[in-house]
C-alpha cells in the first residue's frame, strides 16, 4: 500500500473535506501509538506532524527499550515492574525492532556508587522476577573483577570489584515510530507529515472541533475538523495548549536535554552494553553501547529552554561525557576529534514529576533502615520464608524521597499525564518510550468514552497488546530464525548474505516487499542494488521525502556508518531527485541540507 508523496496529497484532500472522529497532533512515538490503535478500531482518524515522523524526541533517545534497573537502586519496584512488563509487550508487537542485548554493570568501590556486589545481585534477582526472565540465556549473573576486565580490557581496574549482567533490549526508536505510523495508515488513518498546527478551532458552543494548519511543503493553510483533538506533541505540549485561546494554560512541561556521542569501535571497544555511575556525585548513570562497529555513549540531563526544533550538542555536553568516559576507560583518551556523530534530544518531562527519565536521573535515596529491611525481606523471599506479598508490602512502604513511587491521578503510566481541558482539548504528555503503547491505550479508552457519550459513536475495543506494527508479523519467540528466513529471499535474488540480512533486520516482515523490487529496478548510479531497493521502498511506503529522512531516521546510516556516508550521499540525493523530479535548485538545496546535517552530527562547529 502506497504511503508516499502521492498518498499524502490524497490524504490532505480528505483532511480538508471530512469531519474526523479523532485528530492527533504530534507524530512521535506517543502520537503513533494513539494512531495505530484508533485506526485498528475503525475510527476515522488522522495524525499531523510538523516535521518528519519521529524527527523530534522520538529519534533521539538512548535507543534502548530499557528495563529501568536504575530504579532498583532505590527499590522503586512499581516503576520497574511496570516498565519491564510493558517492554515485553513492545517486543511482542514489534519483534524485529527491540532485540535482547544483556547489559553489564561494572561495580566500583567508590563514594556514592549505586550498587555493591551484594546489592546488585539482590536488585538483579528482583528485576528478573518482575520481568519474568527465566531463559537461562538471559537470567542475571555476577562476574569477578578479572572476568569484567577480560570482557572489557579498556575499563579502569582501579576500585573495580566485579560486575553484574542482566537482560536489556536495544531499540531502533525512529523505526518503532514509522512502523506504527505505517500500520495506522494501512488501517485507514490519514498520517501526514510536515503539517503544522497553528490554532485550535471551536464550535459555536466553545468546544474544540478542529485545528487550523499550514502545509509546510506548499504553504497552503486550511482547517481540519474533528469531533475530538488530542495533543501528543511531547516537549511541545504546552505550545499546543497555548494555541487554545479558550483556556488559561499553566505550563506543565520541564524538558531536559540528553546528548549521545558516537566514536569508532576501534577507539572505544565496548563488546556489550555497559552501564555505570558517572563518578561525579550527580546521581546519574552513563551508557556505553556498541552498535554496528561503533560505540556510542551518553546521556546528559540538563534543563533546556532553547530552540525546541533544533537542540544542539554544546561544548559543555562534550566535556561532561568525555571526562566520564576517559575516567572509566583511562587508556582510550577520547577527544572531540574522535567523535564521528552525535545527537541531542529533549525529554518530555512533566514539571510536577521531580524524577528524571528512566535512563538515569537521581530519584532520591532510601533510608539505611529501609534498605536493610529490603535486603532482609528479599533474602527471606529467596529462602521461601516470605511471600511475594510480604516483599511488595515492604517495597511499597519504604521511607524515601522517590518521586515516581505513586501514580499521578491523571496519569496512564508513571511520569505521564492524560487530561481533558474544559473545552475538550485532550493532552497526553510525559511518559517513557517503553510506555507508549500503554499510554495510548489509556488515551484511547478515554476517547472511546467521549465519542460514545458526546457523539453517540461506538467502537469495539481492541487488545493493543497484540496489535502488530508494520513489519512485525514475526514470532517474537523465534525472531532470528524468522529474519533469516526473510533474508533467504534476498540471497536467492542475488544479494549478498550481509545485504539481505541488513534489509530483513531493518524492515522485518516487510523485507519481502523490498526484495520484490529486484528485477524491476536497476541499481541507481552511486548505489548498490540493495541500497537502491531499500531507498525506493522507503520512498514508496514510508513517506521518505528527503535524504535526511532516509539516512538519519529510516536507516540510521548517518549515525552509525560515518565511514561510508560520503560514498552514498550523492547517489541518494540524485536518485531521490530523479524519483521526485526535483529541479536543479531543489536538488542542490536537499544536498546542502543533508551535508549540514552530517556536519552538525559530526560536531564540525566545535572542531
Coordinates of C-alpha atoms in Angstrom, one line a residue:
X1 CA 0.0 0.0 0.0
X2 CA 1.5 3.3 -1.0
X3 CA 2.5 5.7 1.8
X4 CA 4.3 8.4 -0.2
X5 CA 4.1 11.9 -1.5
X6 CA 1.3 10.7 -3.8
X7 CA -0.8 9.3 -1.0
X8 CA 0.0 12.5 1.1
X9 CA -1.8 14.7 -1.5
X10 CA -4.8 12.4 -1.4
X11 CA -4.9 12.4 2.4
X12 CA -4.7 16.2 2.6
X13 CA -7.8 16.4 0.3
X14 CA -9.7 14.2 2.8
X15 CA -8.4 16.3 5.7
X16 CA -10.0 19.4 4.1
X17 CA -13.3 17.8 3.4
X18 CA -14.1 15.3 6.2
X19 CA -15.0 15.6 9.8
X20 CA -12.8 13.2 11.7
X21 CA -13.6 11.2 14.8
X22 CA -10.1 12.0 16.1
X23 CA -7.3 14.3 15.2
X24 CA -3.9 13.6 16.7
X25 CA -1.3 16.4 16.8
X26 CA 2.2 15.1 17.0
X27 CA 3.9 12.3 15.1
X28 CA 6.4 10.9 17.6
X29 CA 6.0 7.6 19.5
X30 CA 3.1 8.7 21.6
X31 CA 1.0 10.0 18.7
X32 CA 1.9 7.0 16.6
X33 CA 0.7 4.7 19.5
X34 CA -2.6 6.6 19.6
X35 CA -3.0 6.5 15.8
X36 CA -2.4 2.7 15.4
X37 CA -5.0 1.9 18.0
X38 CA -7.5 4.4 16.7
X39 CA -7.1 3.1 13.1
X40 CA -7.4 -0.6 14.3
X41 CA -10.7 0.3 16.0
X42 CA -12.1 1.8 12.8
X43 CA -12.1 5.4 13.9
X44 CA -12.0 8.0 11.1
X45 CA -8.8 9.5 12.4
X46 CA -5.8 11.5 11.3
X47 CA -2.4 12.4 12.6
X48 CA -0.4 15.5 11.7
X49 CA 3.3 16.2 12.4
X50 CA 5.1 19.4 11.6
X51 CA 8.4 17.7 10.8
X52 CA 9.2 14.2 9.6
X53 CA 7.7 11.4 11.7
X54 CA 9.9 10.9 14.8
X55 CA 12.1 13.9 13.9
X56 CA 11.8 15.4 17.4
X57 CA 12.3 13.5 20.6
X58 CA 11.4 10.0 19.3
X59 CA 14.5 9.6 17.2
X60 CA 16.8 11.0 19.8
X61 CA 16.6 8.5 22.7
X62 CA 19.3 6.2 24.1
X63 CA 17.9 3.7 21.6
X64 CA 17.1 1.1 24.3
X65 CA 13.7 -0.4 25.4
X66 CA 15.2 0.0 28.9
X67 CA 14.0 -2.0 31.8
X68 CA 14.6 0.7 34.4
X69 CA 17.0 -1.2 36.7
X70 CA 18.3 2.2 37.7
X71 CA 15.1 2.5 39.9
X72 CA 16.1 -0.7 41.7
X73 CA 19.0 1.2 43.4
X74 CA 16.1 2.7 45.4
X75 CA 13.9 -0.4 45.1
X76 CA 11.2 1.5 43.3
X77 CA 9.6 -1.8 42.4
X78 CA 6.4 -0.3 40.9
X79 CA 8.3 1.6 38.2
X80 CA 10.5 -1.4 37.3
X81 CA 7.6 -3.8 37.3
X82 CA 5.5 -1.6 35.0
X83 CA 8.4 -0.9 32.7
X84 CA 9.6 -4.5 32.2
X85 CA 6.1 -5.8 31.7
X86 CA 5.4 -3.2 29.1
X87 CA 8.8 -3.8 27.5
X88 CA 7.7 -7.4 26.9
X89 CA 4.5 -6.1 25.2
X90 CA 6.5 -3.9 22.9
X91 CA 8.9 -6.7 22.0
X92 CA 5.8 -8.8 21.1
X93 CA 4.1 -6.3 18.8
X94 CA 7.4 -5.2 17.1
X95 CA 9.6 -8.2 17.4
X96 CA 12.0 -7.1 14.6
X97 CA 12.9 -3.9 16.5
X98 CA 13.7 -4.4 20.2
X99 CA 16.3 -7.1 20.5
X100 CA 17.7 -8.7 23.6
X101 CA 21.2 -7.4 24.5
X102 CA 22.4 -8.1 28.0
X103 CA 23.8 -5.2 30.0
X104 CA 27.0 -5.2 32.1
X105 CA 27.2 -3.2 35.3
X106 CA 30.8 -2.8 36.5
X107 CA 30.7 -2.4 40.3
X108 CA 33.3 0.0 41.8
X109 CA 34.2 0.7 45.4
X110 CA 33.8 4.5 45.2
X111 CA 31.9 7.1 47.1
X112 CA 28.2 7.4 46.1
X113 CA 28.2 4.2 44.0
X114 CA 24.8 2.9 43.1
X115 CA 25.4 -0.8 43.8
X116 CA 27.9 -3.0 45.6
X117 CA 28.3 -6.7 44.7
X118 CA 25.7 -7.8 47.2
X119 CA 23.0 -5.2 46.4
X120 CA 23.4 -5.6 42.7
X121 CA 22.7 -9.3 42.9
X122 CA 19.6 -8.6 45.1
X123 CA 18.4 -5.9 42.6
X124 CA 19.0 -8.1 39.5
X125 CA 17.2 -11.1 41.1
X126 CA 14.3 -8.9 41.8
X127 CA 14.5 -7.4 38.3
X128 CA 14.3 -10.9 36.8
X129 CA 11.4 -11.8 38.9
X130 CA 9.5 -8.7 37.9
X131 CA 10.4 -9.2 34.2
X132 CA 9.6 -12.9 34.2
X133 CA 13.1 -13.7 32.9
X134 CA 13.5 -17.4 33.1
X135 CA 15.5 -18.3 30.0
X136 CA 19.0 -19.4 31.2
X137 CA 20.5 -17.4 28.3
X138 CA 19.2 -14.2 29.8
X139 CA 18.9 -14.6 33.6
X140 CA 21.3 -12.4 35.6
X141 CA 24.6 -13.4 37.0
X142 CA 27.6 -11.7 38.6
X143 CA 31.2 -11.9 37.4
X144 CA 34.6 -11.3 39.1
X145 CA 36.8 -8.3 38.5
X146 CA 39.0 -10.5 36.3
X147 CA 36.1 -11.6 34.2
X148 CA 34.9 -8.0 33.8
X149 CA 38.3 -6.9 32.6
X150 CA 38.5 -9.9 30.3
X151 CA 35.4 -8.7 28.6
X152 CA 36.3 -5.1 28.6
X153 CA 40.1 -4.7 28.9
X154 CA 39.9 -0.9 28.5
X155 CA 37.8 -0.4 31.7
X156 CA 39.5 1.2 34.6
X157 CA 40.6 -1.6 37.0
X158 CA 41.1 0.8 40.0
X159 CA 38.5 0.1 42.6
X160 CA 36.7 -2.4 40.4
X161 CA 35.0 -5.2 42.5
X162 CA 33.3 -7.2 39.8
X163 CA 30.1 -6.8 37.8
X164 CA 26.5 -7.8 37.2
X165 CA 24.9 -8.8 33.9
X166 CA 21.2 -8.6 33.3
X167 CA 18.8 -8.6 30.3
X168 CA 18.1 -5.4 28.5
X169 CA 16.9 -4.6 24.9
X170 CA 18.4 -2.4 22.2
X171 CA 15.9 -0.4 20.2
X172 CA 15.6 1.5 16.9
X173 CA 13.5 4.4 18.2
X174 CA 12.7 6.1 14.8
X175 CA 11.8 2.8 13.2
X176 CA 9.4 1.9 16.0
X177 CA 7.6 5.2 15.2
X178 CA 7.4 4.7 11.4
X179 CA 6.3 1.1 11.7
X180 CA 3.4 2.2 14.0
X181 CA 2.5 5.1 11.6
X182 CA 2.6 2.7 8.6
X183 CA 0.2 0.3 10.2
X184 CA -2.1 3.1 11.2
X185 CA -2.1 4.3 7.6
X186 CA -2.6 0.8 6.3
X187 CA -5.7 0.5 8.5
X188 CA -7.3 3.7 7.1
X189 CA -5.8 6.5 9.2
X190 CA -4.6 9.7 7.5
X191 CA -0.9 10.1 8.5
X192 CA 0.5 13.4 7.2
X193 CA 3.9 14.9 8.0
X194 CA 5.0 18.5 7.5
X195 CA 1.6 19.8 8.6
X196 CA 1.9 22.4 11.3
X197 CA -0.9 23.2 13.8
X198 CA -1.4 26.9 14.1
X199 CA -4.6 27.5 16.1
X200 CA -7.2 25.4 17.9
X201 CA -10.7 25.7 16.5
X202 CA -14.0 25.8 18.4
X203 CA -17.7 25.3 17.6
X204 CA -20.5 27.7 18.5
X205 CA -20.7 26.2 22.0
X206 CA -17.0 26.8 22.6
X207 CA -16.0 23.1 22.2
X208 CA -12.8 22.2 20.4
X209 CA -13.7 20.9 17.0
X210 CA -10.5 21.0 15.0
X211 CA -7.3 22.8 14.1
X212 CA -6.1 25.4 11.6
X213 CA -3.0 24.1 10.0
X214 CA -0.3 25.0 7.4
X215 CA 1.2 22.6 4.9
X216 CA 4.9 23.4 5.2
X217 CA 5.6 21.8 1.8
X218 CA 3.2 24.0 -0.2
X219 CA 2.5 26.9 2.2
X220 CA -1.3 26.3 2.0
X221 CA -3.3 26.9 5.1
X222 CA -6.6 25.2 5.9
X223 CA -8.9 23.9 8.7
X224 CA -9.2 20.3 9.8
X225 CA -12.4 19.5 11.7
X226 CA -12.7 16.6 14.2
X227 CA -15.0 15.6 17.0
X228 CA -12.0 15.2 19.3
X229 CA -8.5 16.5 19.2
X230 CA -5.6 15.0 21.2
X231 CA -2.2 16.8 21.7
X232 CA 0.7 14.3 21.8
X233 CA 3.5 16.7 21.0
X234 CA 5.9 15.8 23.8
X235 CA 8.1 18.8 24.7
X236 CA 5.8 21.0 22.6
X237 CA 2.7 20.1 24.6
X238 CA 2.5 23.5 26.3
X239 CA 2.8 25.3 22.9
X240 CA -0.2 23.4 21.5
X241 CA -2.2 24.1 24.7
X242 CA -1.3 27.8 24.3
X243 CA -2.9 27.8 20.8
X244 CA -6.2 27.2 22.6
X245 CA -7.5 30.7 23.3
X246 CA -10.4 29.4 25.3
X247 CA -8.1 28.0 28.1
X248 CA -5.8 29.6 30.6
X249 CA -2.7 27.5 30.4
X250 CA -0.4 26.8 33.3
X251 CA 2.8 25.3 31.7
X252 CA 3.4 21.7 32.8
X253 CA 6.4 20.6 30.8
X254 CA 10.1 20.7 32.1
X255 CA 12.1 19.4 29.1
X256 CA 15.6 18.3 29.7
X257 CA 18.3 17.7 27.0
X258 CA 20.0 14.4 26.6
X259 CA 23.2 14.1 24.4
X260 CA 24.9 11.0 22.9
X261 CA 28.2 10.8 21.1
X262 CA 29.4 8.2 18.6
X263 CA 33.0 7.0 18.1
X264 CA 34.6 4.2 16.1
X265 CA 34.7 0.9 18.0
X266 CA 38.5 0.7 17.4
X267 CA 38.8 3.8 19.6
X268 CA 36.5 2.6 22.3
X269 CA 35.9 -1.2 22.2
X270 CA 32.8 -2.0 24.3
X271 CA 31.8 -5.5 23.4
X272 CA 28.4 -5.3 25.2
X273 CA 26.2 -2.5 26.5
X274 CA 27.7 -1.2 29.7
X275 CA 26.1 1.0 32.4
X276 CA 27.9 2.7 35.2
X277 CA 27.8 5.6 37.7
X278 CA 29.0 8.9 36.3
X279 CA 31.5 9.2 39.2
X280 CA 30.7 12.9 39.6
X281 CA 28.3 12.6 42.5
X282 CA 25.4 13.8 40.4
X283 CA 23.3 10.7 40.7
X284 CA 23.5 9.9 37.0
X285 CA 24.4 6.7 35.3
X286 CA 26.0 6.6 31.9
X287 CA 25.6 4.1 29.0
X288 CA 28.3 2.9 26.6
X289 CA 26.8 0.8 23.9
X290 CA 28.2 -1.0 20.8
X291 CA 26.3 -0.6 17.6
X292 CA 27.3 -1.5 14.0
X293 CA 31.1 -1.3 14.5
X294 CA 30.7 1.9 16.5
X295 CA 30.3 2.8 20.2
X296 CA 28.0 5.5 21.4
X297 CA 27.8 6.9 25.0
X298 CA 25.5 9.2 27.0
X299 CA 23.4 10.6 28.3
X300 CA 23.4 14.1 29.8
X301 CA 20.4 15.5 31.6
X302 CA 20.2 19.3 31.7
X303 CA 17.2 21.6 31.8
X304 CA 16.5 23.1 28.4
X305 CA 15.0 26.4 27.4
X306 CA 16.5 26.8 23.9
X307 CA 15.1 26.1 20.4
X308 CA 12.9 23.1 20.7
X309 CA 13.1 22.4 17.0
X310 CA 16.9 22.3 17.0
X311 CA 18.6 21.2 20.2
X312 CA 22.3 21.0 19.7
X313 CA 25.3 19.4 21.4
X314 CA 27.3 22.1 23.1
X315 CA 30.9 22.0 24.2
X316 CA 29.9 21.6 27.9
X317 CA 28.0 18.4 26.9
X318 CA 31.0 17.0 25.2
X319 CA 33.3 17.9 28.1
X320 CA 31.0 16.2 30.6
X321 CA 30.7 13.0 28.7
X322 CA 34.4 12.8 27.7
X323 CA 35.5 13.3 31.2
X324 CA 33.4 10.4 32.4
X325 CA 34.3 8.1 29.5
X326 CA 38.0 8.8 29.8
X327 CA 37.9 8.2 33.6
X328 CA 36.2 4.8 33.1
X329 CA 38.4 3.9 30.1
X330 CA 41.6 5.7 31.0
X331 CA 43.8 4.3 28.2
X332 CA 41.5 5.4 25.3
X333 CA 41.8 9.2 25.7
X334 CA 38.8 10.0 23.5
X335 CA 38.8 13.6 22.2
X336 CA 36.5 15.8 20.3
X337 CA 38.2 14.9 17.1
X338 CA 37.2 11.2 17.6
X339 CA 33.5 12.0 17.6
X340 CA 32.0 10.8 14.3
X341 CA 28.4 11.5 15.0
X342 CA 26.1 12.7 17.8
X343 CA 22.5 13.6 18.6
X344 CA 20.7 15.8 21.1
X345 CA 17.1 15.3 22.1
X346 CA 14.6 16.7 24.5
X347 CA 12.8 14.5 27.1
X348 CA 9.2 15.5 27.7
X349 CA 9.3 15.5 31.5
X350 CA 6.4 16.9 33.5
X351 CA 7.4 19.5 36.0
X352 CA 5.3 18.0 38.8
X353 CA 7.2 14.8 38.4
X354 CA 10.5 15.5 40.1
X355 CA 12.3 12.5 38.7
X356 CA 14.4 12.4 35.6
X357 CA 13.8 9.9 32.9
X358 CA 14.5 6.2 33.4
X359 CA 17.9 6.5 31.7
X360 CA 19.3 7.7 34.9
X361 CA 18.5 10.7 37.0
X362 CA 18.5 10.9 40.7
X363 CA 15.1 10.0 42.2
X364 CA 16.3 10.1 45.8
X365 CA 17.7 7.7 48.3
X366 CA 16.0 5.3 50.7
X367 CA 17.0 5.4 54.3
X368 CA 19.5 2.9 55.7
X369 CA 16.9 1.2 57.9
X370 CA 14.6 0.8 54.9
X371 CA 17.5 -0.6 52.8
X372 CA 18.3 -3.1 55.5
X373 CA 14.6 -4.1 55.6
X374 CA 14.5 -4.6 51.9
X375 CA 17.6 -6.8 51.9
X376 CA 16.1 -8.9 54.8
X377 CA 12.8 -9.5 53.1
X378 CA 14.3 -10.3 49.7
X379 CA 16.6 -12.8 51.3
X380 CA 13.6 -14.4 53.2
X381 CA 11.7 -14.5 49.9
X382 CA 14.5 -16.3 48.1
X383 CA 14.7 -18.8 51.0
X384 CA 10.9 -19.2 50.8
X385 CA 10.5 -17.8 54.3
X386 CA 8.4 -14.8 52.9
X387 CA 5.7 -14.4 50.3
X388 CA 5.7 -12.1 47.2
X389 CA 3.0 -10.1 49.1
X390 CA 5.4 -9.7 52.0
X391 CA 8.1 -8.3 49.6
X392 CA 5.6 -5.9 48.0
X393 CA 4.4 -4.6 51.4
X394 CA 7.9 -3.7 52.3
X395 CA 8.8 -2.2 49.0
X396 CA 5.6 -0.1 48.8
X397 CA 6.2 1.4 52.3
X398 CA 9.8 2.5 52.0
X399 CA 10.9 5.7 53.7
X400 CA 12.3 7.5 50.8
X401 CA 12.2 10.5 48.6
X402 CA 11.2 8.5 45.5
X403 CA 9.3 10.8 43.1
X404 CA 7.6 8.2 41.0
X405 CA 6.5 5.9 43.8
X406 CA 2.9 7.0 43.4
X407 CA 0.9 7.2 40.2
X408 CA -0.5 10.6 39.5
X409 CA -4.3 10.5 39.3
X410 CA -4.2 11.9 35.7
X411 CA -1.5 9.6 34.5
X412 CA -1.9 6.4 32.5
X413 CA 1.7 5.4 33.3
X414 CA 4.2 6.8 35.7
X415 CA 5.6 10.2 34.7
X416 CA 2.7 10.7 32.2
X417 CA -0.4 12.9 32.2
X418 CA -3.7 12.5 30.4
X419 CA -6.0 15.5 30.8
X420 CA -9.1 17.0 29.2
X421 CA -9.4 20.8 29.2
X422 CA -12.8 22.4 29.9
X423 CA -13.3 23.0 26.2
X424 CA -12.4 19.4 25.3
X425 CA -8.8 19.5 24.2
X426 CA -7.1 16.3 25.2
X427 CA -3.4 16.3 26.2
X428 CA -1.3 13.2 26.6
X429 CA 2.2 14.1 27.8
X430 CA 5.3 12.8 29.5
X431 CA 6.0 9.1 30.0
X432 CA 8.7 6.9 28.6
X433 CA 9.2 5.4 25.2
X434 CA 8.7 1.9 26.7
X435 CA 5.3 3.0 27.9
X436 CA 4.0 4.4 24.6
X437 CA 1.5 1.6 24.0
X438 CA 0.1 1.7 27.5
X439 CA -0.2 5.5 27.4
X440 CA -2.0 5.3 24.1
X441 CA -4.4 2.6 25.4
X442 CA -5.3 4.8 28.3
X443 CA -6.0 7.7 25.9
X444 CA -8.0 5.6 23.5
X445 CA -10.2 4.3 26.3
X446 CA -11.0 7.9 27.3
X447 CA -11.5 8.9 23.6
X448 CA -13.9 6.0 23.1
X449 CA -15.9 7.0 26.2
X450 CA -16.1 10.6 25.0
X451 CA -17.2 9.7 21.4
X452 CA -19.9 7.5 22.8
X453 CA -21.1 9.9 25.5
X454 CA -20.9 13.1 23.4
X455 CA -21.5 11.9 19.8
X456 CA -23.3 8.5 20.1
X457 CA -20.4 6.8 18.3
X458 CA -19.5 3.3 19.4
X459 CA -16.2 1.5 18.6
X460 CA -15.3 -2.0 19.5
X461 CA -12.3 -2.2 21.8
X462 CA -9.1 -3.9 20.6
X463 CA -6.4 -5.7 22.5
X464 CA -3.5 -3.4 21.7
X465 CA -1.1 -5.8 23.5
X466 CA -1.4 -7.9 20.4
X467 CA -1.7 -5.3 17.7
X468 CA 1.3 -5.9 15.5
X469 CA 3.1 -2.9 13.9
X470 CA 4.0 -2.9 10.2
X471 CA 6.9 -5.4 9.6
X472 CA 6.0 -7.1 12.9
X473 CA 4.5 -10.3 11.6
X474 CA 7.2 -12.4 13.2
X475 CA 7.1 -14.9 16.0
X476 CA 8.6 -13.0 19.0
X477 CA 9.9 -16.2 20.3
X478 CA 11.7 -17.1 17.1
X479 CA 12.9 -13.8 15.7
X480 CA 16.4 -14.7 14.5
X481 CA 15.2 -17.8 12.5
X482 CA 12.3 -15.8 11.0
X483 CA 14.7 -12.9 10.0
X484 CA 17.0 -15.5 8.4
X485 CA 14.0 -16.9 6.5
X486 CA 13.1 -13.5 5.1
X487 CA 16.8 -12.8 4.2
X488 CA 16.9 -16.0 2.2
X489 CA 14.6 -14.4 -0.4
X490 CA 17.1 -11.6 -0.9
X491 CA 20.1 -14.0 -1.1
X492 CA 18.3 -16.1 -3.7
X493 CA 17.6 -13.0 -5.7
X494 CA 21.3 -12.1 -5.9
X495 CA 22.1 -10.0 -2.8
X496 CA 24.9 -10.9 -0.5
X497 CA 24.1 -12.5 2.8
X498 CA 25.1 -9.4 4.7
X499 CA 22.9 -7.1 2.4
X500 CA 19.9 -9.4 2.7
X501 CA 20.2 -9.7 6.5
X502 CA 20.5 -5.9 6.9
X503 CA 17.3 -5.4 4.9
X504 CA 15.5 -8.2 6.8
X505 CA 16.6 -6.8 10.2
X506 CA 15.6 -3.3 9.2
X507 CA 12.2 -3.9 7.6
X508 CA 11.1 -7.1 9.3
X509 CA 8.3 -9.0 7.6
X510 CA 8.1 -6.2 5.0
X511 CA 11.5 -7.3 3.7
X512 CA 9.7 -9.4 1.1
X513 CA 8.2 -6.2 -0.3
X514 CA 11.7 -4.7 -0.5
X515 CA 13.1 -7.8 -2.2
X516 CA 10.2 -8.0 -4.7
X517 CA 11.7 -4.9 -6.5
X518 CA 14.7 -6.9 -7.6
X519 CA 14.5 -7.3 -11.4
X520 CA 12.1 -4.4 -11.7
X521 CA 14.6 -1.6 -11.0
X522 CA 18.3 -1.2 -11.7
X523 CA 20.9 -0.1 -9.2
X524 CA 21.0 3.7 -9.1
X525 CA 24.2 5.4 -10.0
X526 CA 26.4 5.5 -7.0
X527 CA 24.3 3.0 -5.1
X528 CA 24.3 -0.8 -4.7
X529 CA 21.2 -2.7 -5.7
X530 CA 20.5 -3.3 -2.0
X531 CA 20.7 0.4 -1.2
X532 CA 18.5 1.2 -4.2
X533 CA 15.7 -1.1 -3.4
X534 CA 15.8 0.0 0.3
X535 CA 15.6 3.6 -0.8
X536 CA 12.7 3.0 -3.2
X537 CA 10.7 1.0 -0.7
X538 CA 11.2 3.8 1.8
X539 CA 10.1 6.5 -0.7
X540 CA 7.1 4.4 -1.8
X541 CA 5.9 3.1 1.5
X542 CA 7.5 5.0 4.4
X543 CA 6.8 8.7 3.5
X544 CA 10.5 9.4 3.0
X545 CA 10.6 12.8 1.4
X546 CA 14.2 14.0 1.9
X547 CA 17.7 12.4 2.0
X548 CA 17.9 13.3 5.7
X549 CA 14.7 11.3 6.4
X550 CA 16.2 8.3 4.8
X551 CA 19.8 8.4 6.0
X552 CA 19.0 9.6 9.6
X553 CA 15.6 8.2 10.6
X554 CA 14.8 5.3 8.3
X555 CA 18.2 3.7 8.3
X556 CA 20.4 5.4 11.0
X557 CA 23.2 5.4 8.3
X558 CA 24.2 8.9 9.2
X559 CA 24.8 8.0 12.9
X560 CA 26.5 4.6 12.7
X561 CA 28.1 4.4 9.2
X562 CA 30.2 7.5 9.2
X563 CA 32.9 5.7 7.1
X564 CA 30.6 5.3 4.1
X565 CA 28.2 8.3 4.3
X566 CA 30.3 10.2 1.8
X567 CA 30.2 7.2 -0.6
X568 CA 26.4 7.1 -0.9
X569 CA 25.1 10.6 -0.1
X570 CA 25.4 11.8 -3.7
X571 CA 23.7 8.6 -5.0
X572 CA 20.8 9.0 -2.6
X573 CA 20.3 12.7 -3.4
X574 CA 20.5 12.1 -7.2
X575 CA 18.1 9.1 -7.1
X576 CA 15.6 11.0 -4.9
X577 CA 15.9 14.0 -7.3
X578 CA 15.1 11.7 -10.2
X579 CA 12.2 9.9 -8.4
X580 CA 10.6 13.2 -7.2
X581 CA 11.5 15.2 -10.4
X582 CA 13.3 17.9 -8.4
X583 CA 14.6 20.9 -10.1
X584 CA 18.3 21.6 -10.0
X585 CA 17.7 24.2 -7.3
X586 CA 15.7 21.7 -5.2
X587 CA 18.3 19.0 -5.6
X588 CA 21.1 21.4 -4.5
X589 CA 19.0 22.6 -1.6
X590 CA 18.4 19.0 -0.4
X591 CA 22.1 18.1 -0.9
X592 CA 23.1 21.1 1.3
X593 CA 20.5 20.2 4.0
X594 CA 22.0 16.7 4.1
X595 CA 25.6 18.0 4.3
X596 CA 24.6 20.5 7.0
X597 CA 23.0 17.6 9.0
X598 CA 26.2 15.5 8.6
X599 CA 28.4 18.4 9.6
X600 CA 26.3 19.1 12.7
X601 CA 26.1 15.5 13.7
X602 CA 29.9 15.3 13.5
X603 CA 30.2 18.5 15.6
X604 CA 32.2 20.3 12.9
X605 CA 31.1 23.6 14.5
X606 CA 33.0 22.6 17.7
X607 CA 36.1 21.2 16.0

